[in-house]
Coordinates of C-alpha atoms and ligand atoms in Angstrom, one line a residue:
M1 CA 0.0 0.0 0.0
S2 CA 1.4 3.4 -0.9
D3 CA 1.1 6.2 1.5
L4 CA -1.7 7.8 -0.5
T5 CA -3.8 4.6 -0.5
S6 CA -3.4 4.3 3.3
L7 CA -5.3 7.5 3.8
S8 CA -8.9 7.5 5.0
M9 CA -11.5 9.4 2.9
A10 CA -11.6 12.2 5.5
D11 CA -7.7 12.5 5.4
A12 CA -7.6 12.2 1.6
L13 CA -10.1 15.1 1.4
A14 CA -8.0 17.1 3.8
G15 CA -4.8 16.4 1.8
L16 CA -6.5 17.3 -1.5
D17 CA -7.8 20.6 0.1
A18 CA -4.4 21.4 1.4
G19 CA -2.8 20.7 -2.0
D20 CA -0.5 18.0 -0.6
F21 CA -1.4 15.9 -3.6
S22 CA -3.8 16.0 -6.5
S23 CA -6.7 13.7 -7.3
K24 CA -4.8 12.6 -10.4
E25 CA -1.9 11.4 -8.1
L26 CA -4.3 9.8 -5.6
T27 CA -6.2 8.1 -8.4
Q28 CA -3.0 6.9 -10.1
S29 CA -1.9 5.4 -6.8
Y30 CA -5.1 3.5 -6.6
L31 CA -5.0 2.3 -10.2
D32 CA -1.5 1.0 -9.5
A33 CA -2.8 -0.8 -6.4
V34 CA -5.7 -2.3 -8.4
E35 CA -3.2 -3.6 -10.9
A36 CA -1.0 -5.1 -8.2
G37 CA -4.0 -6.6 -6.4
Q38 CA -5.4 -8.7 -9.2
A39 CA -5.0 -11.9 -7.2
I40 CA -7.9 -10.8 -5.0
N41 CA -10.1 -10.8 -8.1
A42 CA -12.2 -7.9 -6.7
Y43 CA -12.6 -5.9 -9.9
T44 CA -14.5 -7.1 -12.9
T45 CA -13.9 -3.9 -15.0
V46 CA -11.2 -1.2 -14.4
T47 CA -12.1 2.2 -15.9
A48 CA -8.6 3.7 -15.7
D49 CA -9.0 6.4 -18.5
Q50 CA -12.3 7.5 -17.1
A51 CA -10.9 7.6 -13.6
L52 CA -8.1 9.8 -14.6
D53 CA -10.4 12.1 -16.5
M54 CA -12.7 12.4 -13.5
A55 CA -9.7 13.0 -11.3
A56 CA -8.6 15.8 -13.6
A57 CA -12.1 17.3 -13.5
A58 CA -12.0 17.1 -9.7
D59 CA -8.6 18.8 -9.6
D60 CA -10.0 21.6 -11.8
A61 CA -13.0 22.1 -9.6
R62 CA -10.8 22.3 -6.6
A63 CA -8.6 24.9 -8.3
A64 CA -11.7 26.9 -9.2
G65 CA -12.9 26.8 -5.6
T66 CA -15.9 24.7 -6.5
P67 CA -15.1 21.1 -5.3
G68 CA -18.0 18.8 -4.5
P69 CA -18.0 17.1 -1.0
L70 CA -16.2 14.0 -2.4
A71 CA -14.1 15.8 -5.1
G72 CA -11.3 13.6 -6.2
I73 CA -12.0 10.5 -4.1
P74 CA -11.5 7.2 -6.0
L75 CA -14.3 4.7 -5.4
A76 CA -15.2 1.2 -6.5
V77 CA -18.8 0.5 -7.7
K78 CA -20.5 -2.8 -7.1
D79 CA -21.3 -4.2 -10.5
L80 CA -25.0 -4.2 -9.7
F81 CA -25.2 -0.4 -10.3
C82 CA -25.8 0.5 -13.9
T83 CA -23.0 2.8 -15.1
K84 CA -23.6 4.6 -18.4
G85 CA -21.5 3.0 -21.2
V86 CA -19.5 0.8 -18.8
L87 CA -20.0 -2.9 -18.8
T88 CA -22.5 -3.9 -16.0
T89 CA -22.9 -7.6 -15.3
A90 CA -24.4 -8.3 -11.9
S91 CA -21.6 -10.9 -12.0
S92 CA -23.8 -13.0 -14.2
H93 CA -23.2 -14.6 -17.6
I94 CA -26.7 -13.6 -18.7
L95 CA -25.7 -9.9 -18.8
D96 CA -22.8 -10.5 -21.2
G97 CA -21.9 -7.3 -23.0
F98 CA -24.5 -5.1 -21.3
H99 CA -23.5 -1.5 -21.5
P100 CA -26.3 0.5 -19.9
E101 CA -27.7 3.6 -21.6
Y102 CA -28.1 5.2 -18.2
E103 CA -26.4 5.9 -14.9
S104 CA -27.9 4.8 -11.6
T105 CA -29.1 7.6 -9.4
V106 CA -26.8 6.7 -6.5
T107 CA -23.7 6.7 -8.7
S108 CA -24.8 9.9 -10.4
N109 CA -25.0 11.5 -7.0
L110 CA -21.5 10.4 -6.2
W111 CA -20.1 11.7 -9.5
R112 CA -22.1 15.0 -9.0
D113 CA -20.2 15.4 -5.7
G114 CA -16.9 14.9 -7.5
A115 CA -16.0 11.2 -6.7
V116 CA -13.9 9.3 -9.1
M117 CA -14.9 5.8 -10.5
L118 CA -12.0 3.3 -10.5
G119 CA -14.1 0.5 -11.9
K120 CA -16.8 -2.1 -11.2
V121 CA -16.3 -4.8 -8.5
S122 CA -17.6 -8.3 -8.2
L123 CA -20.5 -9.7 -6.3
D124 CA -22.4 -12.9 -5.8
E125 CA -24.4 -13.4 -9.0
F126 CA -27.4 -10.9 -8.9
A127 CA -26.4 -10.3 -5.2
M128 CA -27.6 -13.7 -4.1
G129 CA -25.1 -15.1 -1.7
S130 CA -22.9 -14.6 1.3
S131 CA -19.5 -15.5 0.1
N132 CA -18.9 -14.0 -3.4
E133 CA -18.4 -17.5 -4.6
T134 CA -21.3 -17.5 -7.1
S135 CA -19.9 -14.8 -9.3
Y136 CA -19.6 -15.8 -13.0
F137 CA -16.1 -14.2 -12.9
G138 CA -14.8 -16.4 -10.1
S139 CA -14.5 -16.2 -6.4
V140 CA -13.1 -13.1 -4.7
E141 CA -10.5 -13.6 -2.0
N142 CA -10.7 -11.9 1.3
P143 CA -7.5 -9.8 1.8
W144 CA -7.5 -11.2 5.4
R145 CA -6.2 -14.7 5.9
A146 CA -6.5 -16.9 9.0
D147 CA -3.4 -17.0 11.2
D148 CA -2.5 -20.4 9.6
G149 CA -2.3 -18.7 6.2
Q150 CA -5.6 -20.3 4.8
S151 CA -7.7 -18.1 2.6
R152 CA -11.1 -16.9 3.5
V153 CA -14.2 -15.6 1.6
P154 CA -14.8 -11.9 1.7
G155 CA -18.5 -12.4 2.5
G156 CA -21.2 -11.4 0.1
S157 CA -22.9 -10.4 -1.8
S158 CA -20.8 -7.2 -1.8
G159 CA -17.6 -9.2 -1.5
G160 CA -15.8 -7.4 -4.3
S161 CA -16.6 -4.1 -2.7
A162 CA -15.4 -5.2 0.7
A163 CA -12.3 -6.9 -0.5
A164 CA -11.3 -3.9 -2.6
V165 CA -11.7 -1.5 0.3
A166 CA -9.9 -3.8 2.8
A167 CA -7.0 -4.2 0.4
H168 CA -6.9 -0.5 -0.3
L169 CA -7.8 -0.9 -3.9
A170 CA -10.4 1.9 -3.4
V171 CA -11.0 4.5 -0.7
A172 CA -14.5 3.1 -0.3
A173 CA -17.2 1.3 -2.4
T174 CA -20.8 1.2 -3.0
G175 CA -22.7 -1.9 -1.9
T176 CA -26.2 -3.1 -1.8
D177 CA -27.9 -4.9 1.0
T178 CA -31.0 -7.0 0.6
G179 CA -30.5 -9.3 3.6
G180 CA -27.1 -8.4 4.9
S181 CA -24.9 -7.9 1.8
I182 CA -23.3 -4.7 3.0
R183 CA -23.0 -5.5 6.7
Q184 CA -21.8 -9.1 6.6
P185 CA -18.9 -8.6 4.1
S186 CA -17.9 -5.5 6.1
S187 CA -17.7 -7.6 9.2
Y188 CA -15.7 -10.3 7.4
C189 CA -13.2 -7.8 6.0
G190 CA -12.7 -5.5 9.0
L191 CA -14.7 -2.6 7.6
T192 CA -17.6 -0.3 8.3
G193 CA -20.7 -0.8 6.1
M194 CA -24.1 0.8 6.4
K195 CA -27.5 -0.3 5.0
P196 CA -29.6 2.8 5.3
T197 CA -33.4 2.8 5.8
Y198 CA -35.3 1.4 2.9
G199 CA -36.1 4.4 0.7
R200 CA -33.1 6.5 1.8
C201 CA -31.0 5.8 -1.3
S202 CA -32.6 5.5 -4.7
R203 CA -32.9 2.0 -6.3
W204 CA -33.2 3.5 -9.8
G205 CA -30.6 2.0 -12.0
V206 CA -29.6 -0.7 -9.5
I207 CA -30.2 -4.1 -11.0
A208 CA -33.1 -5.5 -9.0
F209 CA -32.9 -8.6 -6.8
A210 CA -35.8 -8.3 -4.3
S211 CA -37.3 -4.9 -4.7
S212 CA -39.0 -4.5 -1.4
L213 CA -35.7 -5.2 0.4
D214 CA -32.8 -3.9 -1.8
Q215 CA -31.1 -0.9 -0.5
A216 CA -27.8 0.8 -1.5
G217 CA -25.2 1.9 1.0
P218 CA -21.5 2.6 1.6
I219 CA -18.6 0.3 2.6
A220 CA -15.7 2.2 4.0
R221 CA -12.7 2.1 6.4
S222 CA -14.2 4.2 9.1
V223 CA -17.5 5.4 10.5
K224 CA -16.7 9.0 9.4
D225 CA -16.0 7.8 5.8
T226 CA -19.2 5.9 5.8
A227 CA -21.1 9.0 7.0
L228 CA -19.4 11.1 4.3
M229 CA -20.2 8.7 1.5
L230 CA -23.8 8.1 2.6
G231 CA -24.4 11.8 2.5
S232 CA -23.7 11.8 -1.2
M233 CA -25.5 8.6 -2.0
A234 CA -28.7 9.4 -0.2
G235 CA -31.5 11.6 -1.4
Y236 CA -35.0 11.7 -2.9
D237 CA -35.4 10.5 -6.4
A238 CA -38.7 10.8 -8.3
K239 CA -37.6 7.9 -10.5
D240 CA -37.9 5.4 -7.6
S241 CA -41.5 5.3 -6.3
T242 CA -40.2 3.9 -2.9
S243 CA -37.8 6.8 -2.4
I244 CA -38.7 9.0 0.5
D245 CA -38.7 12.8 0.2
T246 CA -37.0 13.8 3.4
P247 CA -33.8 16.0 3.6
V248 CA -30.4 14.4 3.8
P249 CA -28.8 15.4 7.1
D250 CA -25.1 16.1 7.6
Y251 CA -24.3 12.6 8.7
A252 CA -20.7 13.4 9.6
A253 CA -21.9 16.1 11.9
A254 CA -23.9 13.5 13.8
L255 CA -20.6 11.9 15.0
T256 CA -20.4 13.9 18.2
G257 CA -19.0 11.1 20.3
D258 CA -21.6 11.7 22.9
I259 CA -24.1 8.9 23.6
R260 CA -24.8 9.8 27.2
G261 CA -28.4 8.7 28.0
L262 CA -28.8 6.8 24.7
K263 CA -30.9 3.7 25.3
V264 CA -29.3 0.6 23.7
G265 CA -31.5 -2.4 23.3
I266 CA -30.1 -5.9 23.6
P267 CA -32.5 -8.5 22.1
K268 CA -32.5 -11.7 24.0
E269 CA -33.6 -13.7 20.9
Y270 CA -30.2 -13.0 19.2
R271 CA -28.4 -15.0 21.9
L272 CA -28.6 -18.3 19.9
D273 CA -27.5 -21.6 21.4
D274 CA -25.1 -22.4 18.7
T275 CA -23.4 -18.9 18.4
P276 CA -19.7 -19.3 19.0
A277 CA -18.5 -18.1 22.4
E278 CA -16.1 -15.6 20.9
I279 CA -19.0 -13.9 19.1
L280 CA -21.0 -13.7 22.3
A281 CA -18.0 -12.4 24.2
L282 CA -17.5 -9.7 21.7
W283 CA -21.1 -8.7 21.9
D284 CA -20.8 -8.5 25.8
Q285 CA -17.7 -6.4 25.3
G286 CA -19.6 -4.1 23.0
I287 CA -22.4 -3.7 25.5
D288 CA -19.8 -2.8 28.1
W289 CA -18.1 -0.2 25.8
L290 CA -21.4 1.5 25.2
K291 CA -22.3 1.4 28.9
Q292 CA -19.0 2.9 29.8
S293 CA -19.6 5.7 27.3
G294 CA -22.8 6.7 29.2
A295 CA -25.4 4.7 27.3
E296 CA -28.2 2.9 29.2
I297 CA -28.5 -0.8 28.4
V298 CA -32.1 -2.1 28.0
D299 CA -33.1 -5.7 27.6
I300 CA -35.6 -6.0 24.8
S301 CA -37.5 -8.8 23.0
L302 CA -38.0 -9.3 19.3
P303 CA -40.2 -12.4 19.6
H304 CA -40.5 -13.2 15.9
T305 CA -36.8 -13.3 15.2
K306 CA -36.8 -17.0 14.8
Y307 CA -39.0 -16.8 11.7
A308 CA -37.0 -14.1 10.0
L309 CA -34.6 -16.3 8.0
A310 CA -37.5 -18.5 6.7
T311 CA -39.5 -15.4 5.9
Y312 CA -36.6 -13.8 4.0
Y313 CA -35.9 -16.9 2.0
I314 CA -39.5 -16.9 0.8
V315 CA -40.0 -13.2 0.1
A316 CA -36.6 -12.6 -1.5
P317 CA -36.7 -15.5 -4.0
A318 CA -40.3 -14.7 -4.8
E319 CA -39.4 -11.1 -5.8
A320 CA -36.2 -12.4 -7.5
S321 CA -38.1 -14.8 -9.7
S322 CA -40.3 -12.0 -10.9
N323 CA -37.5 -9.5 -11.4
L324 CA -35.3 -12.0 -13.3
A325 CA -38.1 -12.9 -15.7
R326 CA -36.8 -10.0 -17.9
Y327 CA -33.7 -11.8 -18.9
D328 CA -34.9 -13.7 -21.9
G329 CA -32.2 -13.2 -24.5
V330 CA -34.2 -10.5 -26.3
K331 CA -33.7 -7.3 -24.5
Y332 CA -30.0 -7.4 -23.4
G333 CA -27.1 -9.6 -22.7
L334 CA -26.6 -13.2 -23.6
R335 CA -28.6 -14.9 -26.4
V336 CA -28.3 -18.7 -27.0
P337 CA -30.2 -19.5 -30.2
G338 CA -32.9 -22.2 -30.3
D339 CA -35.3 -23.7 -32.9
S340 CA -38.2 -21.6 -31.6
L341 CA -38.7 -18.5 -29.5
I342 CA -39.4 -20.7 -26.4
D343 CA -36.3 -22.8 -27.1
M344 CA -34.2 -19.6 -27.3
Y345 CA -35.6 -18.4 -24.0
E346 CA -34.9 -21.7 -22.3
N347 CA -31.4 -22.1 -23.8
T348 CA -30.5 -18.5 -22.8
R349 CA -31.7 -18.8 -19.2
A350 CA -30.3 -22.3 -18.7
E351 CA -26.9 -21.2 -19.8
G352 CA -27.0 -17.6 -18.5
F353 CA -27.9 -18.2 -14.8
G354 CA -25.7 -19.9 -12.3
E355 CA -26.9 -22.6 -9.9
E356 CA -27.8 -20.4 -6.9
V357 CA -29.8 -18.0 -9.1
T358 CA -31.6 -20.9 -10.7
R359 CA -32.4 -22.2 -7.2
R360 CA -33.9 -18.9 -6.2
I361 CA -36.0 -18.6 -9.3
L362 CA -37.3 -22.1 -8.7
I363 CA -38.1 -21.5 -5.1
G364 CA -39.6 -18.1 -5.9
T365 CA -41.8 -19.5 -8.7
Y366 CA -42.9 -22.3 -6.4
V367 CA -44.0 -20.0 -3.5
L368 CA -45.9 -17.7 -5.9
S369 CA -47.7 -20.5 -7.7
A370 CA -51.4 -21.2 -7.4
G371 CA -52.0 -23.4 -4.4
Y372 CA -48.8 -22.4 -2.6
Y373 CA -49.1 -18.7 -2.7
D374 CA -51.3 -18.6 0.4
A375 CA -49.3 -21.2 2.3
Y376 CA -45.9 -19.6 1.7
Y377 CA -45.8 -16.2 0.2
L378 CA -48.9 -14.7 1.9
K379 CA -47.9 -16.3 5.2
A380 CA -44.4 -14.9 4.9
Q381 CA -45.8 -11.4 4.2
K382 CA -47.8 -11.6 7.4
V383 CA -44.8 -12.8 9.4
R384 CA -42.8 -9.9 7.9
S385 CA -45.4 -7.5 9.4
L386 CA -45.0 -9.1 12.8
I387 CA -41.2 -8.8 12.6
A388 CA -41.5 -5.1 11.7
R389 CA -44.0 -4.7 14.6
D390 CA -41.5 -6.3 17.0
F391 CA -39.0 -3.6 16.1
E392 CA -41.6 -0.8 16.4
Q393 CA -42.4 -2.0 19.9
A394 CA -38.8 -2.4 20.9
Y395 CA -38.0 1.2 19.8
Q396 CA -40.5 2.4 22.4
S397 CA -37.9 1.5 25.0
C398 CA -34.6 1.9 23.2
D399 CA -33.0 4.2 20.6
V400 CA -30.6 1.7 18.9
I401 CA -30.1 -2.1 19.1
L402 CA -26.8 -3.8 19.4
T403 CA -26.1 -7.3 18.1
P404 CA -23.3 -9.3 16.4
T405 CA -23.3 -8.8 12.6
A406 CA -22.7 -12.4 11.7
P407 CA -22.6 -15.7 13.6
S408 CA -18.9 -16.3 12.6
A409 CA -15.8 -14.8 11.1
A410 CA -15.1 -15.3 7.4
F411 CA -15.2 -18.9 6.5
A412 CA -13.0 -20.8 4.1
P413 CA -13.8 -21.0 0.4
G414 CA -16.0 -24.1 -0.3
E415 CA -17.0 -24.5 3.3
N416 CA -20.6 -23.7 2.8
A417 CA -20.7 -23.9 -1.0
D418 CA -22.5 -27.2 -1.2
D419 CA -25.0 -26.6 1.5
P420 CA -27.4 -23.7 0.7
I421 CA -29.0 -23.9 4.1
S422 CA -25.7 -23.4 6.1
M423 CA -24.9 -20.5 3.7
Y424 CA -28.4 -18.9 4.4
L425 CA -27.8 -19.3 8.2
N426 CA -25.1 -16.7 7.9
D427 CA -27.7 -14.0 7.5
V428 CA -29.5 -14.8 10.8
F429 CA -28.6 -11.4 12.4
T430 CA -28.9 -9.2 9.4
V431 CA -32.2 -10.2 7.7
P432 CA -34.7 -9.1 10.4
A433 CA -33.8 -5.4 10.0
S434 CA -33.9 -5.9 6.2
L435 CA -37.4 -7.3 6.4
A436 CA -38.4 -4.3 8.6
G437 CA -36.6 -1.8 6.3
L438 CA -34.5 -0.4 9.2
P439 CA -31.0 1.2 9.0
G440 CA -28.1 -0.9 10.2
I441 CA -24.3 -0.6 10.4
S442 CA -21.5 -3.1 11.0
V443 CA -18.4 -1.8 12.9
P444 CA -15.2 -3.8 13.2
A445 CA -14.8 -4.6 16.9
G446 CA -12.3 -7.3 17.4
L447 CA -10.4 -10.4 16.0
S448 CA -11.5 -14.0 16.1
G449 CA -9.3 -16.7 17.6
E450 CA -8.0 -17.2 14.0
G451 CA -7.0 -13.6 13.7
L452 CA -10.0 -12.6 11.5
P453 CA -12.1 -9.5 11.9
L454 CA -15.4 -9.6 13.7
G455 CA -18.1 -6.9 13.5
L456 CA -20.9 -5.7 15.8
Q457 CA -24.2 -4.5 14.3
L458 CA -26.1 -1.4 15.4
L459 CA -29.7 -1.0 14.2
G460 CA -31.8 2.1 14.4
R461 CA -35.3 3.6 13.9
P462 CA -36.4 4.4 10.3
F463 CA -34.5 7.4 8.9
D464 CA -32.5 7.7 12.1
E465 CA -29.2 7.0 10.5
E466 CA -27.7 9.8 12.5
T467 CA -28.1 8.1 15.9
V468 CA -26.9 4.8 14.4
L469 CA -23.8 6.5 13.1
R470 CA -23.2 8.4 16.4
A471 CA -23.4 5.2 18.4
A472 CA -21.2 3.5 15.8
G473 CA -18.6 6.2 16.1
V474 CA -18.4 5.6 19.9
L475 CA -18.1 1.8 19.3
E476 CA -15.4 2.4 16.8
E477 CA -13.5 4.6 19.2
A478 CA -13.8 2.2 22.1
A479 CA -12.9 -0.9 20.0
G480 CA -9.8 0.9 18.5
F481 CA -9.7 -1.6 15.7
T482 CA -6.5 -0.9 13.8
A483 CA -5.5 -4.3 12.6
Q484 CA -4.8 -4.7 8.9
P485 CA -4.6 -7.8 6.7
S486 CA -1.0 -8.8 6.1
K487 CA -0.3 -8.3 2.4
W488 CA 0.0 -11.5 0.3
W489 CA -1.2 -10.1 -3.0
Ligands
LIG501 N1 -27.0 -13.5 1.7 C1 -28.3 -13.0 1.5 C2 -28.9 -13.7 0.2 O1 -28.2 -14.5 -0.3 C3 -28.3 -11.5 1.3 C4 -27.9 -11.1 0.0 C5 -28.0 -9.6 -0.1 O2 -28.2 -8.9 0.8 N2 -28.0 -9.1 -1.3 O3 -29.9 -13.4 -0.2

């Protein structure tokens, strides 16, 4: 890592403002790092020329005294965001050669504020997964390795985003979180990642997985960087009917470090029997840190938690099966010819989708089919309401909720690949807030026995990202997590 790539976003902005270096220099350092870091397999497309042009424009804006809030900051973009004229794949074979005619609102907002696009980063195919092993472009490696030198997955689905940021191949990255895909990879890679409230960031131009759950958010190396980036990503968008028209606060200003009197809820249902002792110990440590900082700890109950995973794995595939119906070989991407139109559809979809995506389409089609709709989909929707109501009630007695982010540290490649259920169990602590549409953040808080990062999750009330960030800032300060992966790439 060069000196420039070791800077946080906040420090890089300060250095750019002070004229210590230009965005072109900063961007070139990152492009060099991306080149040297190919073994991680985080990037699917590198947009070097575009990055240097954007950097030059940011330098000009700074010289003219009109820099945007993120002017000159090089970012990676999850390859689920449509980027105008730049290959966008969702890490799927079926989108072969897809160059969108439009830019997603979230990335437009980032470029409006002066950020620089380094390229597109890998994900689990169509954001379905927890390990980035289902990408058509191959697995992404976690920059972190266990003490014994064994590789680990970066988590998923935003595994390319997290790996790129952890290896300093980008200052920060966009992610999307449908059931944990920002928070879990952040936890696995020792980073901070935030899923904002559903409706806070526009979904327009983000390739849809499960529309009632999908939400964009930042993955970064600190809480402050997360706050800065969210401020640019968020905002009302008339092109997304679920976007909420409420002003974007100054998230960085919310990081006062003062949580005296803040009520932190601890849900008893998250204390699962089979959760490893080191995860429970870190959770207790987190409780202690917040208490020592003046927070009041409150025991709460979220009684329908045990149904959240099953509910999610009905609702998400149902919506996915409908959203993915558009990939038919006609409108964009791959086309595999056939003797008839139907044959062409079938050949294209059979070849274009990977195994996990096919599984989700089958499950989703099944739970939506006549005769099963009431038993599965409708029932799941009702349970989803109960889960949301649990949170509403809990927030009458607390302001934020503290839990572990994931039930383990990053696992080894292949460890869960043949067993979808054990893979799905990874999402146990993240899906409830997704079903309820609530904001959540993962903050790196310690190392596992194997020397791998572990995160703690803070959840908040709808559109109260500020309180979540404030508490996260205190947690970050108390944890003092400064460990870095040792460089092998
Ligand atoms: N791991 C979850 C899934 O496979 C969540 C993915 C996500 O948030 N995009 O559906």
